[in-house]
Coordinates of C-alpha atoms in Angstrom, one line a residue:
Chain A
M1 CA 70.0 -45.3 42.1
K2 CA 68.7 -42.5 39.7
K3 CA 70.9 -43.5 36.7
I4 CA 70.6 -47.4 36.7
K5 CA 67.3 -46.7 36.4
K6 CA 68.0 -44.2 33.2
Q7 CA 69.6 -47.3 31.8
T8 CA 67.0 -49.9 31.9
V9 CA 64.4 -48.1 30.3
G10 CA 67.0 -47.7 27.8
D11 CA 67.7 -51.4 27.6
L12 CA 64.4 -52.4 27.5
A13 CA 63.6 -49.6 23.9
V14 CA 65.9 -51.7 22.5
I15 CA 65.2 -55.1 24.1
A16 CA 61.4 -54.3 22.8
C17 CA 62.5 -53.1 19.3
V18 CA 63.8 -56.4 19.0
I19 CA 61.5 -59.0 19.8
I20 CA 59.0 -56.2 17.8
I21 CA 60.9 -56.3 14.6
C22 CA 61.5 -60.3 15.1
G23 CA 58.3 -61.4 15.4
L24 CA 57.1 -58.8 12.6
W25 CA 59.8 -60.9 10.6
F26 CA 58.7 -64.0 11.8
S27 CA 55.4 -63.6 10.8
A28 CA 55.7 -62.4 7.6
L29 CA 57.8 -65.5 6.4
Q30 CA 55.9 -68.0 8.5
S31 CA 52.2 -65.7 5.9
G32 CA 54.1 -67.7 3.3
G33 CA 53.4 -71.0 4.4
K34 CA 49.9 -71.9 4.0
S35 CA 49.2 -76.3 3.6
P36 CA 49.7 -76.8 0.2
I37 CA 46.1 -76.4 -1.7
A38 CA 44.7 -77.4 -5.6
I39 CA 42.8 -74.5 -6.9
I40 CA 40.0 -75.5 -9.0
Y41 CA 39.4 -73.1 -12.3
K42 CA 35.6 -73.8 -14.4
D43 CA 35.4 -71.4 -16.8
G44 CA 37.7 -68.5 -15.3
K45 CA 36.6 -69.4 -12.3
I46 CA 37.7 -71.0 -9.7
A47 CA 35.5 -73.5 -8.6
E48 CA 36.6 -75.2 -5.6
E49 CA 40.1 -74.5 -3.3
A50 CA 41.0 -77.9 -2.5
A51 CA 43.0 -78.9 0.1
L52 CA 45.4 -81.9 -0.5
S53 CA 45.6 -83.2 3.0
E54 CA 42.3 -84.6 2.7
D55 CA 41.7 -88.7 -0.1
R56 CA 38.0 -86.8 -1.4
V57 CA 36.6 -86.8 -5.2
I58 CA 35.5 -84.0 -6.7
R59 CA 33.2 -83.7 -9.5
L60 CA 32.4 -81.2 -12.1
D61 CA 31.5 -80.5 -14.7
G62 CA 32.5 -83.1 -17.3
V63 CA 35.5 -84.1 -15.3
V64 CA 36.5 -85.8 -11.7
I65 CA 39.1 -84.8 -10.3
Q66 CA 41.0 -87.3 -7.2
I67 CA 42.9 -86.4 -4.3
S68 CA 44.9 -89.2 -3.1
D69 CA 48.3 -88.4 -0.7
G70 CA 48.8 -85.3 -1.1
K71 CA 48.3 -85.1 -4.8
I72 CA 45.8 -84.3 -7.3
R73 CA 45.1 -85.5 -10.4
F74 CA 41.8 -85.6 -13.3
A75 CA 40.6 -89.1 -13.2
D76 CA 38.5 -89.0 -15.2
A77 CA 36.5 -86.9 -18.4
D78 CA 33.6 -86.4 -20.8
C79 CA 36.4 -85.1 -22.8
P80 CA 37.5 -87.5 -26.6
D81 CA 41.1 -86.6 -26.4
R82 CA 41.2 -87.4 -22.5
L83 CA 44.6 -85.1 -22.8
C84 CA 44.2 -84.1 -19.1
V85 CA 43.3 -88.0 -18.0
K86 CA 47.3 -88.8 -19.2
S87 CA 48.9 -85.4 -18.2
G88 CA 48.5 -87.3 -14.5
W89 CA 49.2 -86.2 -11.2
L90 CA 49.5 -82.9 -10.1
Y91 CA 52.2 -82.8 -6.5
K92 CA 54.8 -80.2 -7.4
N93 CA 53.7 -76.7 -6.3
G94 CA 52.6 -74.4 -9.4
D95 CA 51.6 -78.0 -11.0
T96 CA 48.7 -77.2 -13.7
A97 CA 46.8 -79.4 -16.7
A98 CA 43.7 -78.6 -17.6
C99 CA 40.9 -80.8 -19.4
V100 CA 39.8 -78.2 -22.7
P101 CA 36.9 -79.5 -23.5
S102 CA 35.3 -78.3 -20.0
K103 CA 36.7 -75.3 -19.6
T104 CA 38.9 -76.9 -16.4
V105 CA 42.0 -76.0 -14.7
I106 CA 44.1 -77.8 -11.6
T107 CA 46.9 -75.1 -10.7
I108 CA 48.9 -76.3 -7.9
K109 CA 49.5 -73.5 -5.1
N110 CA 52.9 -74.5 -1.9
N111 CA 54.1 -71.2 -0.6
R112 CA 55.9 -74.1 1.2
E113 CA 58.0 -74.8 -2.0
K114 CA 60.1 -73.0 -4.7
A115 CA 59.1 -72.5 -7.9
P116 CA 59.7 -70.8 -10.8
Y117 CA 57.7 -68.2 -11.6
A118 CA 56.2 -69.5 -14.8
V119 CA 57.0 -72.7 -17.4
T120 CA 57.9 -72.3 -20.9
F121 CA 56.4 -75.8 -23.1
Chain B
M1 CA 82.2 -45.5 29.3
K2 CA 81.0 -48.3 30.2
K3 CA 77.5 -47.1 29.8
I4 CA 78.3 -46.0 25.9
L5 CA 79.5 -49.6 25.4
K6 CA 76.7 -50.8 26.1
F7 CA 74.9 -48.6 24.3
L8 CA 76.9 -48.8 20.9
I9 CA 76.6 -53.0 21.3
S10 CA 72.7 -52.5 21.2
A11 CA 72.9 -50.0 18.7
V12 CA 74.8 -52.2 16.2
A13 CA 72.6 -55.5 17.3
F14 CA 69.3 -53.0 16.3
I15 CA 71.0 -51.8 12.7
V16 CA 72.2 -55.4 12.2
I17 CA 69.2 -57.1 13.2
A18 CA 67.0 -54.1 10.7
L19 CA 69.8 -54.4 7.7
L20 CA 68.5 -58.1 8.3
V21 CA 64.8 -57.8 7.5
A22 CA 64.7 -55.0 5.1
S23 CA 67.2 -57.0 3.1
D24 CA 64.3 -59.7 3.1
L25 CA 61.5 -57.9 3.2
F26 CA 63.5 -56.5 0.0
K27 CA 63.6 -59.9 -1.2
T28 CA 59.1 -61.2 -0.7
D29 CA 57.2 -60.9 -3.7
Y30 CA 54.7 -57.8 -3.8
K31 CA 50.8 -58.9 -3.0
T32 CA 50.2 -60.8 -5.9
H33 CA 46.4 -62.2 -7.8
E34 CA 45.8 -64.5 -9.7
K35 CA 43.2 -65.9 -12.4
S36 CA 43.0 -68.9 -14.6
A37 CA 41.0 -70.0 -18.1
V38 CA 41.4 -71.6 -20.7
A39 CA 42.0 -70.3 -24.0
M40 CA 43.1 -70.5 -27.3
G41 CA 43.0 -73.7 -27.1
T42 CA 45.4 -74.7 -23.9
V43 CA 45.7 -72.9 -20.4
V44 CA 46.2 -68.5 -19.7
S45 CA 46.6 -67.2 -16.7
A46 CA 47.5 -63.8 -16.2
C47 CA 49.5 -63.3 -12.8
I48 CA 49.8 -59.8 -11.2
Y49 CA 52.6 -58.1 -8.7
G50 CA 51.8 -55.6 -6.9
G51 CA 48.4 -54.8 -8.4
D52 CA 45.0 -55.2 -8.2
E53 CA 42.4 -58.3 -9.2
K54 CA 41.0 -56.6 -12.1
T55 CA 44.0 -56.4 -13.9
A56 CA 44.8 -60.2 -14.9
Q57 CA 40.7 -60.1 -15.3
D58 CA 41.5 -57.8 -18.4
I59 CA 44.0 -59.8 -19.9
I60 CA 42.3 -63.4 -19.6
A61 CA 38.9 -61.1 -21.2
S62 CA 41.6 -60.1 -23.7
I63 CA 43.2 -63.6 -24.6
E64 CA 39.8 -64.8 -25.0
E65 CA 39.2 -61.5 -27.6
T66 CA 42.7 -62.8 -29.4
E67 CA 41.3 -66.3 -30.2
K68 CA 37.8 -64.4 -31.1
L69 CA 40.0 -62.7 -33.5
I70 CA 42.5 -65.0 -35.1
S71 CA 41.1 -68.7 -34.4
R72 CA 40.8 -70.3 -37.3
N73 CA 37.8 -72.3 -35.0
I74 CA 35.9 -69.5 -35.3
A75 CA 33.0 -68.7 -37.7
D76 CA 33.4 -65.2 -38.2
S77 CA 37.4 -64.3 -36.8
C78 CA 39.0 -62.3 -39.4
V79 CA 41.3 -66.2 -39.8
S80 CA 38.3 -67.3 -41.2
L81 CA 37.6 -64.9 -43.3
L82 CA 40.3 -64.9 -44.9
N83 CA 40.3 -68.8 -45.3
K84 CA 36.4 -68.6 -46.5
N85 CA 37.1 -65.7 -49.2
G86 CA 40.3 -65.6 -50.5
Q87 CA 41.7 -61.2 -48.5
T88 CA 39.4 -59.5 -45.6
D89 CA 40.7 -56.4 -43.5
V90 CA 42.3 -56.5 -40.0
N91 CA 43.3 -54.3 -37.7
G92 CA 46.1 -53.0 -37.7
D93 CA 47.1 -54.9 -35.2
V94 CA 46.2 -58.6 -37.4
A95 CA 48.3 -57.3 -40.3
Y96 CA 51.7 -56.2 -38.4
L97 CA 51.4 -60.0 -37.0
F98 CA 50.7 -61.2 -40.7
R99 CA 54.1 -58.8 -42.3
L100 CA 56.1 -60.4 -39.1
C101 CA 54.7 -64.2 -40.4
K102 CA 55.4 -63.3 -44.0
D103 CA 58.5 -61.8 -42.9
V104 CA 60.1 -65.1 -41.4
C105 CA 58.9 -67.8 -43.7
S106 CA 61.3 -65.9 -46.4
R107 CA 63.8 -65.4 -43.8
S108 CA 63.8 -69.3 -42.7
D109 CA 63.9 -70.3 -46.1
G110 CA 59.5 -71.5 -46.3
C111 CA 60.5 -73.4 -43.1
F112 CA 57.6 -71.1 -41.2
D113 CA 54.8 -71.4 -43.1
I114 CA 51.1 -69.8 -42.0
T115 CA 49.2 -72.0 -45.5
T116 CA 49.7 -75.4 -44.3
G117 CA 45.9 -75.4 -42.5
E118 CA 44.8 -78.0 -44.7
L119 CA 47.5 -79.9 -44.1
S120 CA 47.1 -79.6 -40.1
S121 CA 43.3 -80.5 -40.6
L122 CA 44.4 -83.9 -42.6
W123 CA 46.8 -85.4 -39.7
D124 CA 44.7 -83.2 -37.1
I125 CA 47.3 -84.2 -34.3
G126 CA 45.6 -84.5 -31.4
G127 CA 42.0 -84.1 -32.2
E128 CA 39.1 -86.7 -32.5
K129 CA 39.3 -87.4 -36.2
Q130 CA 44.2 -88.0 -35.9
R131 CA 45.8 -89.6 -38.9
I132 CA 48.2 -91.2 -41.0
P133 CA 46.8 -89.3 -44.7
Q134 CA 47.5 -90.6 -47.6
K135 CA 50.8 -90.3 -49.6
N136 CA 48.2 -88.8 -52.3
E137 CA 46.0 -86.7 -49.9
I138 CA 49.3 -84.8 -47.9
E139 CA 50.3 -84.4 -51.2
K140 CA 47.0 -81.6 -52.9
A141 CA 48.1 -80.0 -49.9
L142 CA 51.7 -79.5 -50.2
E143 CA 50.6 -78.1 -53.1
K144 CA 48.5 -75.2 -51.7
V145 CA 51.2 -74.5 -49.0
D146 CA 53.2 -71.0 -49.9
G147 CA 53.4 -68.2 -47.0
T148 CA 54.8 -66.2 -50.1
S149 CA 52.5 -65.6 -51.7
V150 CA 50.2 -64.5 -48.9
S151 CA 49.6 -60.2 -49.4
V152 CA 49.1 -57.2 -47.2
S153 CA 48.6 -54.0 -48.2
N154 CA 47.4 -51.5 -45.6
N155 CA 45.3 -53.4 -43.2
T156 CA 44.0 -55.7 -46.3
V157 CA 45.3 -59.8 -46.0
K158 CA 44.8 -62.1 -49.3
I159 CA 45.9 -65.4 -50.0
K160 CA 45.7 -67.7 -53.0
K161 CA 42.2 -69.6 -53.7
G162 CA 42.1 -72.5 -51.9
Q163 CA 45.0 -71.9 -49.9
T164 CA 43.7 -72.1 -45.7
V165 CA 45.8 -70.0 -43.3
D166 CA 46.4 -71.4 -39.9
L167 CA 48.3 -68.7 -37.2
G168 CA 48.7 -71.9 -33.7
A169 CA 52.5 -70.6 -33.6
A170 CA 51.7 -67.4 -34.1
G171 CA 48.6 -66.3 -32.1
K172 CA 49.8 -67.1 -28.1
G173 CA 52.9 -65.1 -28.7
F174 CA 50.4 -62.3 -30.3
A175 CA 48.7 -62.3 -26.9
A176 CA 50.7 -62.2 -24.2
D177 CA 52.5 -59.4 -26.5
R178 CA 48.6 -58.2 -25.9
A179 CA 48.8 -57.9 -22.4
F180 CA 51.8 -56.4 -22.7
E181 CA 49.9 -53.3 -22.9
I182 CA 47.4 -54.1 -21.1
L183 CA 50.1 -54.1 -18.5
E184 CA 51.0 -51.2 -19.8
K185 CA 48.1 -48.8 -19.0
S186 CA 47.5 -50.6 -15.9
G187 CA 50.7 -49.3 -13.5
V188 CA 50.9 -52.7 -11.8
K189 CA 54.9 -53.9 -10.1
G190 CA 54.6 -56.9 -12.6
A191 CA 53.5 -59.4 -14.1
V192 CA 53.5 -63.0 -15.1
V193 CA 50.7 -63.9 -18.3
S194 CA 51.2 -67.9 -19.5
V195 CA 49.3 -67.8 -23.6
G196 CA 50.2 -72.2 -22.5
G197 CA 53.7 -72.7 -23.0
S198 CA 54.5 -68.6 -24.2
I199 CA 54.9 -65.9 -21.1
L200 CA 55.1 -62.7 -20.6
L201 CA 58.0 -61.4 -18.0
Y202 CA 57.0 -57.8 -16.3
G203 CA 57.9 -55.4 -14.7
R204 CA 59.3 -56.7 -11.4
H205 CA 57.7 -58.8 -8.6
N206 CA 59.3 -57.3 -5.6
P207 CA 61.7 -54.2 -4.7
S208 CA 65.1 -55.6 -5.2
Q209 CA 66.4 -56.2 -8.6
Q210 CA 65.6 -59.9 -8.1
K211 CA 65.1 -62.1 -11.3
W212 CA 62.2 -64.2 -13.0
S213 CA 63.0 -67.7 -13.2
V214 CA 61.2 -69.4 -16.1
A215 CA 61.7 -73.7 -15.9
V216 CA 61.5 -75.4 -19.8
R217 CA 60.1 -77.7 -19.8
D218 CA 61.7 -81.3 -20.1
P219 CA 60.8 -83.0 -23.5
F220 CA 61.3 -86.1 -22.8
G221 CA 59.6 -86.4 -19.4
S222 CA 56.0 -85.4 -17.9
S223 CA 55.0 -81.9 -17.5
S224 CA 56.1 -81.8 -14.0
D225 CA 59.5 -82.4 -15.1
Y226 CA 62.3 -79.1 -16.0
A227 CA 65.1 -80.1 -18.2
G228 CA 66.5 -76.0 -17.4
V229 CA 65.7 -73.3 -15.4
L230 CA 65.6 -69.3 -17.3
E231 CA 66.7 -66.6 -15.2
L232 CA 65.8 -63.6 -16.4
S233 CA 65.1 -59.7 -16.0
G234 CA 62.0 -59.2 -19.0
G235 CA 60.8 -59.7 -22.1
Y236 CA 59.2 -63.6 -24.2
I237 CA 59.9 -66.8 -23.6
S238 CA 58.1 -69.3 -26.1
T239 CA 58.7 -73.0 -26.8
S240 CA 58.1 -75.9 -29.3
G241 CA 58.5 -79.8 -28.9
D242 CA 58.1 -82.8 -30.0
Y243 CA 55.7 -83.3 -27.1
E244 CA 53.1 -81.6 -26.9
R245 CA 50.5 -82.9 -29.4
Y246 CA 51.5 -86.2 -30.8
F247 CA 50.2 -89.6 -31.6
E248 CA 52.1 -92.4 -31.3
K249 CA 51.1 -96.1 -34.4
N250 CA 53.2 -98.6 -34.3
G251 CA 55.9 -97.1 -32.1
K252 CA 56.9 -93.9 -34.2
R253 CA 54.7 -90.8 -33.0
Y254 CA 54.0 -88.1 -34.6
H255 CA 53.9 -84.9 -34.1
H256 CA 51.7 -81.4 -34.5
I257 CA 55.0 -79.3 -36.0
L258 CA 54.6 -79.8 -40.1
S259 CA 56.9 -79.7 -41.9
P260 CA 55.9 -78.0 -45.6
F261 CA 58.2 -78.7 -48.3
D262 CA 57.4 -83.5 -47.2
G263 CA 54.1 -82.6 -45.0
Y264 CA 54.9 -85.0 -42.7
P265 CA 55.8 -84.3 -38.5
V266 CA 59.3 -83.1 -38.9
D267 CA 62.5 -85.5 -38.1
N268 CA 65.4 -83.4 -37.4
G269 CA 67.2 -84.5 -34.0
L270 CA 65.4 -82.1 -32.6
K271 CA 62.4 -82.3 -30.0
S272 CA 62.1 -78.4 -28.2
V273 CA 63.5 -74.9 -28.9
T274 CA 62.4 -72.3 -26.1
I275 CA 62.9 -69.0 -28.0
V276 CA 64.0 -65.9 -25.9
A277 CA 62.6 -61.9 -27.9
D278 CA 61.6 -58.6 -27.1
E279 CA 58.0 -59.4 -28.3
G280 CA 55.5 -62.4 -27.7
A281 CA 55.3 -62.4 -31.4
V282 CA 59.0 -62.8 -32.4
S283 CA 58.8 -65.7 -29.9
D284 CA 56.4 -67.8 -30.5
I285 CA 56.9 -67.8 -34.9
L286 CA 61.2 -68.1 -34.4
S287 CA 61.0 -70.9 -32.6
T288 CA 58.4 -73.1 -34.6
A289 CA 60.7 -72.1 -38.1
C290 CA 63.8 -72.2 -36.2
F291 CA 62.5 -75.9 -35.0
V292 CA 61.3 -77.1 -38.0
M293 CA 64.6 -76.2 -39.7
D294 CA 67.2 -77.8 -37.1
L295 CA 70.3 -76.9 -35.2
K296 CA 72.6 -75.5 -37.5
D297 CA 70.5 -73.1 -39.5
G298 CA 67.3 -72.0 -36.1
M299 CA 71.1 -71.4 -34.9
K300 CA 71.7 -68.7 -37.3
L301 CA 68.4 -67.8 -37.6
A302 CA 68.1 -66.7 -34.8
D303 CA 71.5 -65.5 -33.5
G304 CA 70.6 -63.0 -36.9
L305 CA 67.9 -61.6 -35.4
G306 CA 69.6 -61.0 -32.9
V307 CA 67.2 -63.1 -30.3
Q308 CA 68.2 -66.5 -27.6
A309 CA 67.2 -69.7 -27.5
V310 CA 67.9 -73.4 -26.2
F311 CA 68.1 -76.5 -28.9
I312 CA 67.3 -79.6 -27.3
D313 CA 68.1 -82.8 -29.3
K314 CA 67.4 -86.2 -29.2
N315 CA 70.1 -87.3 -26.9
K316 CA 70.2 -84.2 -24.2
N317 CA 71.9 -82.3 -26.5
V318 CA 71.4 -79.0 -24.5
Y319 CA 73.2 -76.1 -26.8
L320 CA 72.1 -72.7 -25.8
T321 CA 73.4 -68.6 -27.6
D322 CA 75.7 -66.4 -26.3
G323 CA 73.0 -64.0 -25.0
L324 CA 71.3 -67.4 -22.3
K325 CA 74.6 -68.8 -21.3
N326 CA 75.3 -66.7 -18.0
C327 CA 71.5 -67.1 -17.1
F328 CA 71.0 -70.6 -17.7
H329 CA 71.1 -73.7 -15.5
L330 CA 70.7 -77.0 -15.6
C331 CA 67.9 -79.1 -13.6
S332 CA 68.7 -82.8 -14.4
D333 CA 72.2 -84.3 -15.0
E334 CA 70.3 -86.0 -17.7
F335 CA 70.8 -82.7 -20.1
N336 CA 74.1 -82.4 -21.6
L337 CA 75.0 -78.0 -21.8
A338 CA 76.9 -79.0 -25.5
E339 CA 78.5 -76.3 -27.1
Y340 CA 77.8 -75.3 -30.7
E341 CA 80.6 -74.3 -33.5
K342 CA 79.9 -71.9 -36.1
D343 CA 81.1 -71.7 -39.4

């Protein structure tokens, strides 16, 4: 009887360790799995972190930003060249566009999607 | 016996799971701190791995400082003073940058030239006054183009009367070099600094020795499209292409990389050139130099200087220097990895 008890304690310890490690592993994987967001910088500071799941229009000084169907774009801008509007929809992890005159940057963060560390252009 | 067997099975299972977890954790990136802003007429960003937010802020501030130092659009920058007065005193780093520009000017037989400022202003590509200038205007502007006449003595830079210097083709890489100095002092584990398309890959992004992946933009597609991906352990990467700033008139594209010889946008069959080097300014300067030179001479220059390069031509052929053949893969089957035949 004593023997069985001893063995059960050992087994339980191993099972407990395995469960704890699996739990840690799973939580580590999950921590990188947040929903996609767009980080909008204005003058070098984060002006807004917007979820791409909710369709909306964001008006900042000089630019109008639109979120629709999980994508985001500069929909309108006061700048003369309107290069920001021409850059179109952003939706992939790491996609970035800027309106240089109004110092506004949009960049997509989607931890569920693998992206290169940088893009050279 | 049964007990020992049971223990062994448990122990092996435990070790296998522990190793799996450990290997996965080793491949998990360090915690990041990222900052983005607009500077030097483009998006700049600093992403720090295994460090603090202050380092990211310091790097953005340093890029803004670099812009103030060398932009010809800022009235009291040293380049503006040089253009106004014909000579100016600069700090050691800027003097080095001028020497580098002069050196590549001579090595590229004048294909890289920083004295094309007036020519660039004339076209103003990407600006409010962009237009196709008259032939006589171009000829007049070309008379002042001569990069070999720039002189650097100690920390004094001189140009010929009437010349206008523009460091636009060197400044972003130079800013990346200055970011490196901050990273060296900060003790961070790794970082990616992007000054527009000029990239610095510093240190490592996770405890294993996994390489950094850097996408090379598809010069025919949108900014979200990649032609290929480079896998690198570090260094500086810059690209010059005909797609970044341009306008179109009567179906013809006029882009911002102007030939110092005829004054028109370079048209030699290339769409983009990417350079991988050990110095930011070198990668930036050589990407323009090689783009202006053409595939044959650009390859020769890159090989001669020991830098690596990716050339993409108008027929979607991709040419690599030998050092990149095992660390580049295409992202799209529209492109063709072509073999460049050396002389």
